[in-house]
PDB file of C-alpha atoms in Angstrom:
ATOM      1  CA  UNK A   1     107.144  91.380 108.096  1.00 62.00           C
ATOM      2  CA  UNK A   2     107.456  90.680 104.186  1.00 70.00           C
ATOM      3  CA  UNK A   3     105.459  94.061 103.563  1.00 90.00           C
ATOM      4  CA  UNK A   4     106.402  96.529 101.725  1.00 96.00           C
ATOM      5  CA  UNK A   5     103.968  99.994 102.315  1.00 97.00           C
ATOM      6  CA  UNK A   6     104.500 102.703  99.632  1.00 97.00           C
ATOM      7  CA  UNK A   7     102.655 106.201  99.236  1.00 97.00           C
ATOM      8  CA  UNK A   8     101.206 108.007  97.971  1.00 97.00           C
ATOM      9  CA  UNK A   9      98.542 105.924  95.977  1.00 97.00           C
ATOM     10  CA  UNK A  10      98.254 108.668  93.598  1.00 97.00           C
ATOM     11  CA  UNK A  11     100.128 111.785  92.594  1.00 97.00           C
ATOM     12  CA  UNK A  12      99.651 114.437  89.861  1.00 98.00           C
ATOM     13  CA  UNK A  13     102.935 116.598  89.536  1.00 98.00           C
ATOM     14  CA  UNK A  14     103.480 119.753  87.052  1.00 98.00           C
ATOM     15  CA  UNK A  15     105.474 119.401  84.403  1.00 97.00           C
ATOM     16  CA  UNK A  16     109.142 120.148  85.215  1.00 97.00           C
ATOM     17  CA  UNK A  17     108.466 119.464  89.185  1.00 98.00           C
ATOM     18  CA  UNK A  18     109.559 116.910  91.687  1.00 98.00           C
ATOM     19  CA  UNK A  19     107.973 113.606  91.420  1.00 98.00           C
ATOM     20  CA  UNK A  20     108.199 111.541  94.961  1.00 98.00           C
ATOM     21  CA  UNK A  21     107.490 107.831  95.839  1.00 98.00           C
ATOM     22  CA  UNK A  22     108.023 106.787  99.394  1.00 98.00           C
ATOM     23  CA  UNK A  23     108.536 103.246 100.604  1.00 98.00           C
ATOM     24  CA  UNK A  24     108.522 101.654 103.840  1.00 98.00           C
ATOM     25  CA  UNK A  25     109.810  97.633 105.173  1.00 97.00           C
ATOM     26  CA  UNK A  26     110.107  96.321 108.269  1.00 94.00           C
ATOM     27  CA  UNK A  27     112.152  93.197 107.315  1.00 93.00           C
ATOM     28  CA  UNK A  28     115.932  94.203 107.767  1.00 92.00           C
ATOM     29  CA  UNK A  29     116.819  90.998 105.887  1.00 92.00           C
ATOM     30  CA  UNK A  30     116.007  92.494 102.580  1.00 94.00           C
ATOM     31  CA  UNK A  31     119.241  93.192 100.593  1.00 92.00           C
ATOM     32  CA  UNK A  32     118.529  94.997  97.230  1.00 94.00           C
ATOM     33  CA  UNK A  33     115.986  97.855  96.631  1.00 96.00           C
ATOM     34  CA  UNK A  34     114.489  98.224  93.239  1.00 96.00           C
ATOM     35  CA  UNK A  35     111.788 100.658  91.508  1.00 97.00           C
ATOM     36  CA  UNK A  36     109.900  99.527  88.183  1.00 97.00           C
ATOM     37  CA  UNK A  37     108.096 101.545  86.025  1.00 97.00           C
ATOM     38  CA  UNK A  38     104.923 100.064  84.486  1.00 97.00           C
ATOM     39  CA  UNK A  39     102.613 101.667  81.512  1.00 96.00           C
ATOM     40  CA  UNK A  40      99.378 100.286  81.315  1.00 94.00           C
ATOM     41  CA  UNK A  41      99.159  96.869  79.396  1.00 93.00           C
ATOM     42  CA  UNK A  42     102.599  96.356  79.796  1.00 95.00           C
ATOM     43  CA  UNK A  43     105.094  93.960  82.310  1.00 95.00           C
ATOM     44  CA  UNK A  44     106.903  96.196  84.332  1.00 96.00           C
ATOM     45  CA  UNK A  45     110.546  97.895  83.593  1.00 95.00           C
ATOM     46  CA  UNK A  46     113.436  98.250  85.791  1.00 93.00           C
ATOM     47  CA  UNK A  47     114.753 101.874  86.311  1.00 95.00           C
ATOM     48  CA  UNK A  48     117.277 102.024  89.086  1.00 95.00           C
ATOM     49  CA  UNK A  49     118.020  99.827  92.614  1.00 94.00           C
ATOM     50  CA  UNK A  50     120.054 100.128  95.434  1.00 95.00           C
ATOM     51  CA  UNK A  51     121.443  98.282  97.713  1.00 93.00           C
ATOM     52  CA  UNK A  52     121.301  98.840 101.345  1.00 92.00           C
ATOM     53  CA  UNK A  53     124.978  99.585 101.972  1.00 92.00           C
ATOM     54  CA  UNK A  54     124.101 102.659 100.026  1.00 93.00           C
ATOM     55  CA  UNK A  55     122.081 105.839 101.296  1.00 95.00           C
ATOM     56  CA  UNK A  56     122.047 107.585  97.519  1.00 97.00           C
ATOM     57  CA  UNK A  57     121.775 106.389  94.077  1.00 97.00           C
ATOM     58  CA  UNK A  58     121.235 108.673  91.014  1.00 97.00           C
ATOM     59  CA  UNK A  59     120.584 107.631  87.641  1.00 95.00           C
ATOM     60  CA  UNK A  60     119.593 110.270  84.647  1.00 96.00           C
ATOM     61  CA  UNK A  61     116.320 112.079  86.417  1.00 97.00           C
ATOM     62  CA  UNK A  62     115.915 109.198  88.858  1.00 97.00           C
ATOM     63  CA  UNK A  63     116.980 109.159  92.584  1.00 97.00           C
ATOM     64  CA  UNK A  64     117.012 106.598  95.249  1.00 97.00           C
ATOM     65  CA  UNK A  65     117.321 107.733  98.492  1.00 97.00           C
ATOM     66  CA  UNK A  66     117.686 104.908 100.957  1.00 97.00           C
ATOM     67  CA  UNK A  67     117.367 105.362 104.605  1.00 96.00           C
ATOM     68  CA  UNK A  68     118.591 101.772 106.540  1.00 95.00           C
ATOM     69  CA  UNK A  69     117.946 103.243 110.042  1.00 95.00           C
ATOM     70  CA  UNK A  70     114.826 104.116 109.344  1.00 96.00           C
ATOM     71  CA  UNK A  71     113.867 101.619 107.094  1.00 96.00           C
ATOM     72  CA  UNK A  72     112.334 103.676 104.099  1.00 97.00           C
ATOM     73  CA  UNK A  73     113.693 104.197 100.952  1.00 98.00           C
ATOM     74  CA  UNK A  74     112.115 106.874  98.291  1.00 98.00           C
ATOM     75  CA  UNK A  75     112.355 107.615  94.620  1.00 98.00           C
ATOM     76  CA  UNK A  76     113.210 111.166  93.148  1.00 98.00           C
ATOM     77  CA  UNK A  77     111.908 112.156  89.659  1.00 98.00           C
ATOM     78  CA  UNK A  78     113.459 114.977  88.906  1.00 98.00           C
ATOM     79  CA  UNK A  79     112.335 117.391  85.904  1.00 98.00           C
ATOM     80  CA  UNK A  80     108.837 115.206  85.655  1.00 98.00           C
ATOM     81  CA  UNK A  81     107.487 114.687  81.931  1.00 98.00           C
ATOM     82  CA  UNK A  82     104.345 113.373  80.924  1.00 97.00           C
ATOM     83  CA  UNK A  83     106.005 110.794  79.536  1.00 97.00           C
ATOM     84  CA  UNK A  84     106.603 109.633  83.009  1.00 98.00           C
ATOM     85  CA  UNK A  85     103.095 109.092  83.847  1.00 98.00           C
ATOM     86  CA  UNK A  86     102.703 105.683  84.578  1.00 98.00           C
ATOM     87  CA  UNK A  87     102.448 103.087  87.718  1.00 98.00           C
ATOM     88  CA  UNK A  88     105.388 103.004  89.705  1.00 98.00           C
ATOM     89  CA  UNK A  89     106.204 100.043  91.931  1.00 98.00           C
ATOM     90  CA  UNK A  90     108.486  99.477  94.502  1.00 98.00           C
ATOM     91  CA  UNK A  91     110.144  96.005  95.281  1.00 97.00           C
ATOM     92  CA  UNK A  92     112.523  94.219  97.917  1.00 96.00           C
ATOM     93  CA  UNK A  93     114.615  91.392  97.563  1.00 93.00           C
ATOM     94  CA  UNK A  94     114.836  88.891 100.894  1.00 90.00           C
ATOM     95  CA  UNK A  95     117.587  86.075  99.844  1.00 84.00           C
ATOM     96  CA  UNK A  96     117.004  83.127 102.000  1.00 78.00           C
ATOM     97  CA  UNK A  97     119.792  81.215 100.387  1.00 74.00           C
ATOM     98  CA  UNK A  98     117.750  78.755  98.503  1.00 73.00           C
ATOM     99  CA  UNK A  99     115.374  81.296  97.287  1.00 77.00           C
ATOM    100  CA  UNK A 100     115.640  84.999  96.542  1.00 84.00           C
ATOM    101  CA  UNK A 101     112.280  87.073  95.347  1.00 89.00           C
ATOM    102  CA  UNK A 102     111.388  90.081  95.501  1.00 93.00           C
ATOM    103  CA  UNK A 103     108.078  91.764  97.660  1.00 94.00           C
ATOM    104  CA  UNK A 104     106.832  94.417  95.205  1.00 96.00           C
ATOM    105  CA  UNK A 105     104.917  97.453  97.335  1.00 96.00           C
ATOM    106  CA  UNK A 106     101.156  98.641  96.161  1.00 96.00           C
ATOM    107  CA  UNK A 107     102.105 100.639  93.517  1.00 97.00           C
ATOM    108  CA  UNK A 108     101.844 104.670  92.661  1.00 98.00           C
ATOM    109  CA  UNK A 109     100.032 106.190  89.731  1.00 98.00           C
ATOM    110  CA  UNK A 110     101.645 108.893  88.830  1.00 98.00           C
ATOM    111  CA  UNK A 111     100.396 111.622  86.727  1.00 98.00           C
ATOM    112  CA  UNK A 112     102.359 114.569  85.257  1.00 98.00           C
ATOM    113  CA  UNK A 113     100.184 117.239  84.025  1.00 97.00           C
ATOM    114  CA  UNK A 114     101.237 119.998  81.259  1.00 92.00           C
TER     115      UNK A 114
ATOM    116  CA  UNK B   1     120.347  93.819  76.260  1.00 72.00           C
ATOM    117  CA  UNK B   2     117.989  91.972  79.057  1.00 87.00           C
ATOM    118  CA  UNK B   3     115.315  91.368  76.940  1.00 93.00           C
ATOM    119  CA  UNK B   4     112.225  88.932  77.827  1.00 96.00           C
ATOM    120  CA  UNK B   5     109.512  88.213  75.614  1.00 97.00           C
ATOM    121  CA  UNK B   6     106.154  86.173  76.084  1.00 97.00           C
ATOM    122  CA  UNK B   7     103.817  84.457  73.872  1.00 97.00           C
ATOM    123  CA  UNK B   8     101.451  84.983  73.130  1.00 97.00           C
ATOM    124  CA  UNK B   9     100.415  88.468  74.393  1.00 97.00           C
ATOM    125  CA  UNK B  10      96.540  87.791  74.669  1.00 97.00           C
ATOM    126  CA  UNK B  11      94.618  85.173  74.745  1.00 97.00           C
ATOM    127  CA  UNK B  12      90.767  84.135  75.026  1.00 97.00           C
ATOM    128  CA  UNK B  13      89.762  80.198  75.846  1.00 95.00           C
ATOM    129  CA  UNK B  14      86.603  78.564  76.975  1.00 96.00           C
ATOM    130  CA  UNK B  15      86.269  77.288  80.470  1.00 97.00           C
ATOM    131  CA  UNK B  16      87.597  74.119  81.000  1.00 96.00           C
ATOM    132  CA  UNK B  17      90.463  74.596  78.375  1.00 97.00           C
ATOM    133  CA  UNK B  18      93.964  74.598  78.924  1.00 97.00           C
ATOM    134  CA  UNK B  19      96.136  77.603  77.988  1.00 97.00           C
ATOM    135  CA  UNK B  20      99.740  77.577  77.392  1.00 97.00           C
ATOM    136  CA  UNK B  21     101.958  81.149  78.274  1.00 97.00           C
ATOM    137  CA  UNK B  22     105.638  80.857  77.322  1.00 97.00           C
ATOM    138  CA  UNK B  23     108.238  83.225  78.608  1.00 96.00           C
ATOM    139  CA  UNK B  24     111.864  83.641  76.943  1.00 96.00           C
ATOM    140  CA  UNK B  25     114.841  85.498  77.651  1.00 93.00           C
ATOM    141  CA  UNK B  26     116.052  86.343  74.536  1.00 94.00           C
ATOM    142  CA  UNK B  27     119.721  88.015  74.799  1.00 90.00           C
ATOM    143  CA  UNK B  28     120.622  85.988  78.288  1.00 89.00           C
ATOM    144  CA  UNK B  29     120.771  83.513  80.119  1.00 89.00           C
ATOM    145  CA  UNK B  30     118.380  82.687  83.157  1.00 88.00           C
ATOM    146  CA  UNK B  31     118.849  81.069  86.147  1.00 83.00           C
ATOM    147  CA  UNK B  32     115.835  81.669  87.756  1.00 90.00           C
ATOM    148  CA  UNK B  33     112.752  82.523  86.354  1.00 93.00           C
ATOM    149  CA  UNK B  34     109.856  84.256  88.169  1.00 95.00           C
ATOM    150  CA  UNK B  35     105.449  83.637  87.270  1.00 97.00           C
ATOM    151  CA  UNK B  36     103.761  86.530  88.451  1.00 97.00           C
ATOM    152  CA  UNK B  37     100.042  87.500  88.138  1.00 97.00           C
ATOM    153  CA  UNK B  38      98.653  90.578  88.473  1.00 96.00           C
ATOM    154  CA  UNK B  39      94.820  92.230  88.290  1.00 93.00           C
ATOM    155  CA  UNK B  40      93.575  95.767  87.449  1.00 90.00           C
ATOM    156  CA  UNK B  41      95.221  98.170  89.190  1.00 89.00           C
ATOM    157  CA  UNK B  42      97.003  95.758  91.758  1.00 93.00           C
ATOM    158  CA  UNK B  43     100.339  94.862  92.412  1.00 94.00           C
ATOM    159  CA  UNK B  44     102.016  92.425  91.145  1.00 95.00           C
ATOM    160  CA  UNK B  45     101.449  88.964  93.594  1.00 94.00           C
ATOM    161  CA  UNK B  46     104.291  85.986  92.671  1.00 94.00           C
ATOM    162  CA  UNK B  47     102.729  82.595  92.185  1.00 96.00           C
ATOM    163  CA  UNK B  48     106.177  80.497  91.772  1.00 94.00           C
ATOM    164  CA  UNK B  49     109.706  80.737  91.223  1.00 93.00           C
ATOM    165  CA  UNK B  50     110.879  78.096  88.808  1.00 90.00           C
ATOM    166  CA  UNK B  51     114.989  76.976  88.198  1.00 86.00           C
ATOM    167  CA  UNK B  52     116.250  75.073  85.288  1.00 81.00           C
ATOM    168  CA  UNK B  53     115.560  71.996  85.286  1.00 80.00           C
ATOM    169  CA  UNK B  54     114.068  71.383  88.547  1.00 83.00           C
ATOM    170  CA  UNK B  55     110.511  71.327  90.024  1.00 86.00           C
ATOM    171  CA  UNK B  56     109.116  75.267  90.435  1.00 91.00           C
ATOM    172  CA  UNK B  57     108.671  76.401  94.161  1.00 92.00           C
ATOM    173  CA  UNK B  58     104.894  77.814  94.520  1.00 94.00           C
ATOM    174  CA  UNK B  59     103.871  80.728  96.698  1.00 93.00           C
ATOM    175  CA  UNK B  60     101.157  79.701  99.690  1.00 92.00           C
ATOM    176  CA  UNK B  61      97.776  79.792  98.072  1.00 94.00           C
ATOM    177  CA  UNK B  62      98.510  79.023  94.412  1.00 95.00           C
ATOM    178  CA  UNK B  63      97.553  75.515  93.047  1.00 94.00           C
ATOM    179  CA  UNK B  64     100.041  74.074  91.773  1.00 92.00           C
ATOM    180  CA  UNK B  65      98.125  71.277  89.706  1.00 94.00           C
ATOM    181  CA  UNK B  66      96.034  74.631  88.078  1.00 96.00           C
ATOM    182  CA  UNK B  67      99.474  76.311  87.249  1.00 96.00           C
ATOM    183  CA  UNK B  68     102.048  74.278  85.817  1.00 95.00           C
ATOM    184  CA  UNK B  69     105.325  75.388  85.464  1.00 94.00           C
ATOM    185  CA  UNK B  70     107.989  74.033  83.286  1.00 90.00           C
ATOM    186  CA  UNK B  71     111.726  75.294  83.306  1.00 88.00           C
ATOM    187  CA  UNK B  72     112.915  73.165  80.464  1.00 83.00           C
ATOM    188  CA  UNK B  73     116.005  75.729  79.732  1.00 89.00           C
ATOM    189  CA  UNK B  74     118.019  78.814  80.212  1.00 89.00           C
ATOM    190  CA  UNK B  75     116.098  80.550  78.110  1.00 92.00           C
ATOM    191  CA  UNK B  76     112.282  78.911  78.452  1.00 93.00           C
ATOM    192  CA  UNK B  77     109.859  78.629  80.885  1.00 94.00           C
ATOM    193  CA  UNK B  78     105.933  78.007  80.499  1.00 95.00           C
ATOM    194  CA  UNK B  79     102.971  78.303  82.554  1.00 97.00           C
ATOM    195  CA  UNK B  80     100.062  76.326  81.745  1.00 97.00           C
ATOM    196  CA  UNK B  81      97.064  76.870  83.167  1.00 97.00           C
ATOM    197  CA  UNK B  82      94.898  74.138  83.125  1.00 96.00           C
ATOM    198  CA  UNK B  83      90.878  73.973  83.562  1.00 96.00           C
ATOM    199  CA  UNK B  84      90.787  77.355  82.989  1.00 96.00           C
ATOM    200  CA  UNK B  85      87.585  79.311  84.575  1.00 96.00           C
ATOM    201  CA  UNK B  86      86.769  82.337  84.764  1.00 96.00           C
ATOM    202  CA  UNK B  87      88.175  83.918  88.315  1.00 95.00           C
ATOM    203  CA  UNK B  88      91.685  82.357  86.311  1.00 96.00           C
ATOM    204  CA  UNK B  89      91.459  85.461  84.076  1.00 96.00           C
ATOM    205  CA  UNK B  90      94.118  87.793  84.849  1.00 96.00           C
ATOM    206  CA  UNK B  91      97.485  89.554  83.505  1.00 97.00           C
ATOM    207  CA  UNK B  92     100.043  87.122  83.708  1.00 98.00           C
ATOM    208  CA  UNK B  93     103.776  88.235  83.837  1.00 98.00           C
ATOM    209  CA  UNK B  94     107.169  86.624  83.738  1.00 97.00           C
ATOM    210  CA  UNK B  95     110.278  87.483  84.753  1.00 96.00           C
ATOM    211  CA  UNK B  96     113.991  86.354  84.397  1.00 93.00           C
ATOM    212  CA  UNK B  97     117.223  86.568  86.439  1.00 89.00           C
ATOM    213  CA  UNK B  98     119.973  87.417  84.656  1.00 81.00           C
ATOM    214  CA  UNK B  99     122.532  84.159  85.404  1.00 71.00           C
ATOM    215  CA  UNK B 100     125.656  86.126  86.814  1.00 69.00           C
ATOM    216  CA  UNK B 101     123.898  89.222  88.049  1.00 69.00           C
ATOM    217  CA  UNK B 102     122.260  87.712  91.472  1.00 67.00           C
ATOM    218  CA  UNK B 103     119.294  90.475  91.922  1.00 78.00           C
ATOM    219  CA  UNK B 104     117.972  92.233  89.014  1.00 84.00           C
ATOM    220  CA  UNK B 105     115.010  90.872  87.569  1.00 89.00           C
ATOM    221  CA  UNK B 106     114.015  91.460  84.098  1.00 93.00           C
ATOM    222  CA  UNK B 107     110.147  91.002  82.788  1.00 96.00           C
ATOM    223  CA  UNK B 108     108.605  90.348  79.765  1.00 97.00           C
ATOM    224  CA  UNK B 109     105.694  92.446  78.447  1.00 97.00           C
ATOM    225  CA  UNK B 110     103.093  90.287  80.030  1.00 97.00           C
ATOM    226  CA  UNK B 111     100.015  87.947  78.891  1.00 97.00           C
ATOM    227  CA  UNK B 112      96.010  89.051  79.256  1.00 97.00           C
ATOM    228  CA  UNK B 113      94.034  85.854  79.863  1.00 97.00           C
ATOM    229  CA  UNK B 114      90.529  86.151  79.295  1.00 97.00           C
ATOM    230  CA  UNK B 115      88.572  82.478  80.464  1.00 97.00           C
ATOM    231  CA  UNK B 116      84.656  82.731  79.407  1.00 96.00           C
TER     232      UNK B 116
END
């Protein structure tokens, strides 16, 4: 129940197209939603959250779409680059009152090709 | 702002030895600050969380006599990983809460053990 399943594993997108990352949880105690971005060698970077009383969050090129009923929540790159290509991970946050960490999901490697 | 930093960013010991990783938030303040370790193309798996001043929690599975945590401020924690071997070689990544703002976590660019 602390899972979090994300697809694809892999994606090559064109340069200029639509870049989506698609999350799934089955814990409905999670409270806060957030995607890092991670280049190789490097400790992962936070680019946008949400939080579930929210269905839509936009930042820049990046989208959250959040769906609480259905418990999924996907990320939008809009306009991809190449400079986006790198691992993309998705996270939850379960607070438990004494302890609040996050449950990061499998990760995407995306690849945006000229 | 939100920036962490670890030292060092590679290192390379001899089984046996004991290796020291230190993580600090350099523009804030943390309450909380998160050890995470992660291998080649994997996802990132926590091993504690650790709070100023007080004893770190571990995850189930991680020893906490190998890994030893310290929380000695707002701005330091360190992982020491003692009798290193081998299978202890690994990308090892902190992360900081930012005191004030109770969700986002902020991570520092991460250390590559390497334990011949």
């Amino acid at each position: 129940q602390q899972q979090v399943k994300q697809s694809p594993q892999s994606l090559i997108v064109q340069k200029g197209g639509i870049s989506i990352i698609n999350c799934a949880y089955e814990n409905t105690a999670f409270d806060y939603f957030p995607w890092y971005q991670q280049f190789p060698g490097k400790g992962p970077a936070l680019l946008i959250a949400i939080r579930p009383d929210v269905s839509e969050k936009k930042e820049g090129r990046f989208t959250i779409s959040f769906n609480k009923s259905a418990k999924q929540f996907s990320l939008h790159i809009m306009d991809s680059q190449p400079g986006d290509s790198a691992t993309y991970f998705c996270a939850a946050n379960l607070n438990t009152g004494t302890a609040s960490k996050l449950t990061f999901g499998t990760g995407t490697r995306l690849q945006v090709t000229l | 702002g939100a920036v962490v930093s670890q030292h060092p960013s590679w290192v390379i010991c001899k089984s046996g030895t004991s290796v020291k990783i230190e993580c600090r938030s350099l523009d804030f303040q943390a309450t909380t600050m998160f050890w995470y370790r992660q291998f080649p193309k994997q996802s990132l798996m926590l091993m504690a969380t650790s709070n100023e001043g007080s004893k770190a929690t571990y995850e189930q599975g991680v020893e906490k006599d190998k890994f030893l945590i310290n929380h000695a401020s707002l701005t330091l924690s360190t992982l020491t990983v003692t009798s290193a071997h081998p299978e202890d070689s690994s990308f090892y990544i902190c992360s900081a809460r930012w005191y004030g703002r109770s969700y986002e976590q902020y991570f520092g660019p991460g250390t590559r053990l390497t334990v011949t």
